[in-house]
PDB file of C-alpha atoms in Angstrom:
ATOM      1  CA  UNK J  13       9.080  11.203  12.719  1.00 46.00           C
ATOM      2  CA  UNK J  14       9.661   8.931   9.856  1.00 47.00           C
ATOM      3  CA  UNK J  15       6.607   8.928   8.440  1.00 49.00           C
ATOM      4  CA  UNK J  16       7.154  12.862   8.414  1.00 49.00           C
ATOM      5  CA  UNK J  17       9.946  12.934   6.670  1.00 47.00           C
ATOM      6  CA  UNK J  18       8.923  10.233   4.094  1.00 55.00           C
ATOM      7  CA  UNK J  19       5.654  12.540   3.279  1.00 54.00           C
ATOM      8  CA  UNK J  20       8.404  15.403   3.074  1.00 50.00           C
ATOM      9  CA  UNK J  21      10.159  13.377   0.729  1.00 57.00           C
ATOM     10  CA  UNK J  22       7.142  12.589  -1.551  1.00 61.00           C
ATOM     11  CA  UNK J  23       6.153  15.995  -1.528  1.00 57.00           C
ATOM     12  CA  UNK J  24       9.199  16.982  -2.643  1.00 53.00           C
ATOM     13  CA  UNK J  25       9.914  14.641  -5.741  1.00 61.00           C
ATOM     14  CA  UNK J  26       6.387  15.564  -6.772  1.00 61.00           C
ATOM     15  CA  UNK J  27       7.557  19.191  -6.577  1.00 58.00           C
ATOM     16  CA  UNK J  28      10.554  17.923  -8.931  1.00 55.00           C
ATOM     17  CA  UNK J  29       8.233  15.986 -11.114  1.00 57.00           C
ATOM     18  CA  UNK J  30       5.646  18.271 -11.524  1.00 57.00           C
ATOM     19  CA  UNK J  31       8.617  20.445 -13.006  1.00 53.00           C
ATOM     20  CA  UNK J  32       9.945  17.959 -15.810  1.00 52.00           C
ATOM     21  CA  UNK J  33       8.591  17.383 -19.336  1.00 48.00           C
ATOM     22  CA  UNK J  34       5.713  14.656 -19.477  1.00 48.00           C
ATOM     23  CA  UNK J  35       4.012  12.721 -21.905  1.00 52.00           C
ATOM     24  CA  UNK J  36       0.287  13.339 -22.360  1.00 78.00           C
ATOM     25  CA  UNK J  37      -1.939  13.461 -19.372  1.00 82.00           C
ATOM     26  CA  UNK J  38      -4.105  10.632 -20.254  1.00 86.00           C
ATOM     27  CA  UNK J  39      -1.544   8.165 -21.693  1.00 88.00           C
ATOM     28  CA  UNK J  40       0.609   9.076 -18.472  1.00 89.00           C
ATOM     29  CA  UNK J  41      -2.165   8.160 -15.916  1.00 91.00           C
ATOM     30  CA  UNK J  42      -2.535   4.546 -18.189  1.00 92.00           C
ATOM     31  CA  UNK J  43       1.103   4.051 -17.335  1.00 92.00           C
ATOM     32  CA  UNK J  44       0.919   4.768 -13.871  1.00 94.00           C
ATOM     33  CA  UNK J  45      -2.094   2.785 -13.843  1.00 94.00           C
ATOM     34  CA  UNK J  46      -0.460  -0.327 -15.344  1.00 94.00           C
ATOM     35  CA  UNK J  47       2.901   0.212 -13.324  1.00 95.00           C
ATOM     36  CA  UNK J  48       0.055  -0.101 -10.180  1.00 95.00           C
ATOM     37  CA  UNK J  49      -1.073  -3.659 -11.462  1.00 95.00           C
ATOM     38  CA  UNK J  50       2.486  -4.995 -11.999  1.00 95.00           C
ATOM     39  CA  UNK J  51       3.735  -3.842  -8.603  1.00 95.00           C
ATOM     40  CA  UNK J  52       0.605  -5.331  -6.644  1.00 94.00           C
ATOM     41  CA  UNK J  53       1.659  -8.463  -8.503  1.00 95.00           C
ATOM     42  CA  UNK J  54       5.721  -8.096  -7.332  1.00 95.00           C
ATOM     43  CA  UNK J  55       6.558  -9.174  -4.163  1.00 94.00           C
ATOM     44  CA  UNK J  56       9.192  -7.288  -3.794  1.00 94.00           C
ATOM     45  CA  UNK J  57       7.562  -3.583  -4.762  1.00 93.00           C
ATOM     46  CA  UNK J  58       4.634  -4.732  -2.519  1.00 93.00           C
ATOM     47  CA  UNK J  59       7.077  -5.312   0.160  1.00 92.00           C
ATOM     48  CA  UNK J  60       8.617  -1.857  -0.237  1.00 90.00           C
ATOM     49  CA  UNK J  61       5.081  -0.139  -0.160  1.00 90.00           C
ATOM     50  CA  UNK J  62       4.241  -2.029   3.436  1.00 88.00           C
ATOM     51  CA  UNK J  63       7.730  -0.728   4.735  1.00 89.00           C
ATOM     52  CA  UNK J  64       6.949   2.756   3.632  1.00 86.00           C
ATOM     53  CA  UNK J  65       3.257   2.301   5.029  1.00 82.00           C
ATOM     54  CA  UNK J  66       4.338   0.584   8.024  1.00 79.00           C
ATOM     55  CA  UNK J  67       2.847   2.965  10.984  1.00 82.00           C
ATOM     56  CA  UNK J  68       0.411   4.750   9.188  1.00 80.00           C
ATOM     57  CA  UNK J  69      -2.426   3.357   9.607  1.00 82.00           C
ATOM     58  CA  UNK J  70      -5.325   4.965  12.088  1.00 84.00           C
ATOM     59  CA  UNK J  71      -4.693   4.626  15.997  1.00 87.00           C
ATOM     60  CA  UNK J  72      -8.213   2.642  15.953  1.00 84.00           C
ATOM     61  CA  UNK J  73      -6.942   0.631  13.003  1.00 83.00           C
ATOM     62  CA  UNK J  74      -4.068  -0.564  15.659  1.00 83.00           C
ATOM     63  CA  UNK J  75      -6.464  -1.065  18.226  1.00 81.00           C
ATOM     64  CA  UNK J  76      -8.456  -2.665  16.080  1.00 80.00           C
ATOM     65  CA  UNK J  77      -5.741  -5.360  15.131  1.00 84.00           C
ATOM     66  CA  UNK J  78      -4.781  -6.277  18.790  1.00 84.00           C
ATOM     67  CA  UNK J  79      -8.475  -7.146  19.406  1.00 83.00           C
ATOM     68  CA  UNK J  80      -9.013  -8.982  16.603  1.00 84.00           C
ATOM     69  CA  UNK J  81      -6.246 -11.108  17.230  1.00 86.00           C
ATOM     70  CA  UNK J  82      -7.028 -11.728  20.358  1.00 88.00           C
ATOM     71  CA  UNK J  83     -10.422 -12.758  19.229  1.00 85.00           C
ATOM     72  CA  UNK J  84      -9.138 -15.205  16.661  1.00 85.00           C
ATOM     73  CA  UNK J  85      -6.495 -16.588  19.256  1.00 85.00           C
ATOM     74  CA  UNK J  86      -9.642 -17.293  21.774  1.00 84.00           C
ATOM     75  CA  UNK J  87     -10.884 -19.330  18.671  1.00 81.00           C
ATOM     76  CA  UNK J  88      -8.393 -21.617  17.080  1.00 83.00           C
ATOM     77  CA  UNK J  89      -6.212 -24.437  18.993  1.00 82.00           C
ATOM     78  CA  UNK J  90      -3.371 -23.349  21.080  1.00 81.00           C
ATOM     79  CA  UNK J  91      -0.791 -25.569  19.371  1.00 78.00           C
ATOM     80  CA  UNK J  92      -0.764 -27.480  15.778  1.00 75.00           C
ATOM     81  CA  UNK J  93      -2.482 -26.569  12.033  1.00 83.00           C
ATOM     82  CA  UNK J  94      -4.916 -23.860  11.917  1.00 81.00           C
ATOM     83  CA  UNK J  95      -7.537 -25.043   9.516  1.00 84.00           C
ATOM     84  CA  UNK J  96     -10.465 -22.416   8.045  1.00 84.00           C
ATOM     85  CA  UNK J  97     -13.192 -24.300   9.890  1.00 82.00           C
ATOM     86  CA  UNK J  98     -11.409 -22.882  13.121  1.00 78.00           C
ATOM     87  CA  UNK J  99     -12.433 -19.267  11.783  1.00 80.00           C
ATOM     88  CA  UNK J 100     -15.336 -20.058  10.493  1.00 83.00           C
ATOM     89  CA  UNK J 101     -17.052 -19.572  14.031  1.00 80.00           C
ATOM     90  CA  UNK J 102     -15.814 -16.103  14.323  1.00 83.00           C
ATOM     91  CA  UNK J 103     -18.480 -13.815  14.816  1.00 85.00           C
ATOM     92  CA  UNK J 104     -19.586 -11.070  12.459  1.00 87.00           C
ATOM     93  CA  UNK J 105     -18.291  -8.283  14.765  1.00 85.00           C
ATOM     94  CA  UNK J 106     -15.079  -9.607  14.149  1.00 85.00           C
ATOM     95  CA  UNK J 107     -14.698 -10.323  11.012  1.00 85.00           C
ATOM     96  CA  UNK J 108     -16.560  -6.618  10.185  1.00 87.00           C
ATOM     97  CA  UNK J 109     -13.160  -5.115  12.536  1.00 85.00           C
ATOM     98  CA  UNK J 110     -10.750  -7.630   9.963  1.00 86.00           C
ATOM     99  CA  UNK J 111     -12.469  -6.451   6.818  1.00 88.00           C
ATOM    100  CA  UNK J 112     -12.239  -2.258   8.306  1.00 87.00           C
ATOM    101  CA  UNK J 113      -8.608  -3.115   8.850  1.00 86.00           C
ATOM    102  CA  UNK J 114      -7.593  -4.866   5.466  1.00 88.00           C
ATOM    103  CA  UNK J 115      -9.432  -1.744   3.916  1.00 91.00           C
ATOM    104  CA  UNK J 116      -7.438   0.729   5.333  1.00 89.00           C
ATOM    105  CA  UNK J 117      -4.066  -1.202   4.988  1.00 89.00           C
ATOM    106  CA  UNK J 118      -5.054  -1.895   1.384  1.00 91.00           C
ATOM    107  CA  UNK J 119      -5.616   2.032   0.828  1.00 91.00           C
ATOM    108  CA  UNK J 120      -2.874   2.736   2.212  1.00 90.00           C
ATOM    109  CA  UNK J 121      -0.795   0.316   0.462  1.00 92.00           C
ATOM    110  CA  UNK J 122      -2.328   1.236  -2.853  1.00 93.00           C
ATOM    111  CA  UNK J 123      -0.949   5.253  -2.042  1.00 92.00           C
ATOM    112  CA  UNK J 124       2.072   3.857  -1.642  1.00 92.00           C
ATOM    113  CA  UNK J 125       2.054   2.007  -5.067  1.00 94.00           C
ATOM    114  CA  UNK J 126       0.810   5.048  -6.719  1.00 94.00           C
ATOM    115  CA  UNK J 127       3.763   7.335  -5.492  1.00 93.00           C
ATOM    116  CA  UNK J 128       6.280   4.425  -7.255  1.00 93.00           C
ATOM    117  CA  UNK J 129       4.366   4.138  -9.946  1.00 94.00           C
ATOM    118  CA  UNK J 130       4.311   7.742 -10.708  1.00 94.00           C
ATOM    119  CA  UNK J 131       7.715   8.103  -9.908  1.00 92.00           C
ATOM    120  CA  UNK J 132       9.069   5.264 -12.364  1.00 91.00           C
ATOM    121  CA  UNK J 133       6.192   6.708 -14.871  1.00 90.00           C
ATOM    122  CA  UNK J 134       7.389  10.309 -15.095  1.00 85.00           C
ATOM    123  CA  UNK J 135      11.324   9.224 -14.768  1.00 83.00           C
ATOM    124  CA  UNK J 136      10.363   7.176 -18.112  1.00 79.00           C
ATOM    125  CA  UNK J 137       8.415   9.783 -19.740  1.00 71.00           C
ATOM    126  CA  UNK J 138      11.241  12.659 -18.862  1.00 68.00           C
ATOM    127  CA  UNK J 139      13.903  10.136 -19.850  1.00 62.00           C
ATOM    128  CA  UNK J 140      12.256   9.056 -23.177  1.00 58.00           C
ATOM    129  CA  UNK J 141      13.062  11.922 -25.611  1.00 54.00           C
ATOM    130  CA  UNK J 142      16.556  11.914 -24.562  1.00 50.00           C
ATOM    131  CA  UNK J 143      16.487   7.855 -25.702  1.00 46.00           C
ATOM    132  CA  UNK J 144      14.928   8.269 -28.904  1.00 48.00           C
ATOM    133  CA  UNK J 145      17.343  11.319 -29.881  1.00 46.00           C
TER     134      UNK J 145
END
């Protein structure tokens, strides 16, 4: 149900943004491009993409995750430091179902960051004129 109305909710301030004044395709889509970069390197807008995110990943993905884990728990000590030579025996099929996982959660992460971006980029570029006048 959230997830519903938060994909309502995008959909409808790209309705509202489609509708305002922008600045050149191109130099727009740099923008958002750069805004990307600097939020994958801020905590805090990263953090605010994973809660928007959080639950949308595939059913499989989820399935996916609980198996893993329970993979890697079969694998490293039940108590103390977890060192990387404890995963290094993990076999390929898991590490393939990790690696299918991070994809997804990065992808859908990265939409995420795009829909901020784009939002911050065309509030800037419909606020600018106004500025400069």
């Amino acid at each position: 149900m959230a997830l519903q109305h938060q994909t309502m909710s995008r959909s409808a301030q790209r309705a509202y943004d489609d509708q305002a004044p922008s600045e050149d395709g191109e130099a727009l889509a740099e923008r958002i491009d750069a805004l990307i970069e600097q939020y994958r390197a801020n905590p805090a807008k990263v953090a605010e993409a994973d809660q928007w995110m959080s639950g949308a990943l595939s059913e499989d993905a989820y399935a996916g995750i609980e198996s893993m884990f329970a993979d890697i728990g079969d694998r490293i000590p039940p108590t103390g430091k977890v060192v990387w030579s404890d995963l290094e025996s993990l076999p390929q099929p898991v590490v393939d179902k990790i690696a299918a996982v991070a994809r997804e959660a990065s992808a859908s992460r990265s939409v995420y960051l795009r829909d901020l971006a784009e939002a911050a980029a065309n509030s800037e570029s419909r606020f600018a004129p106004e500025a400069a006048a």
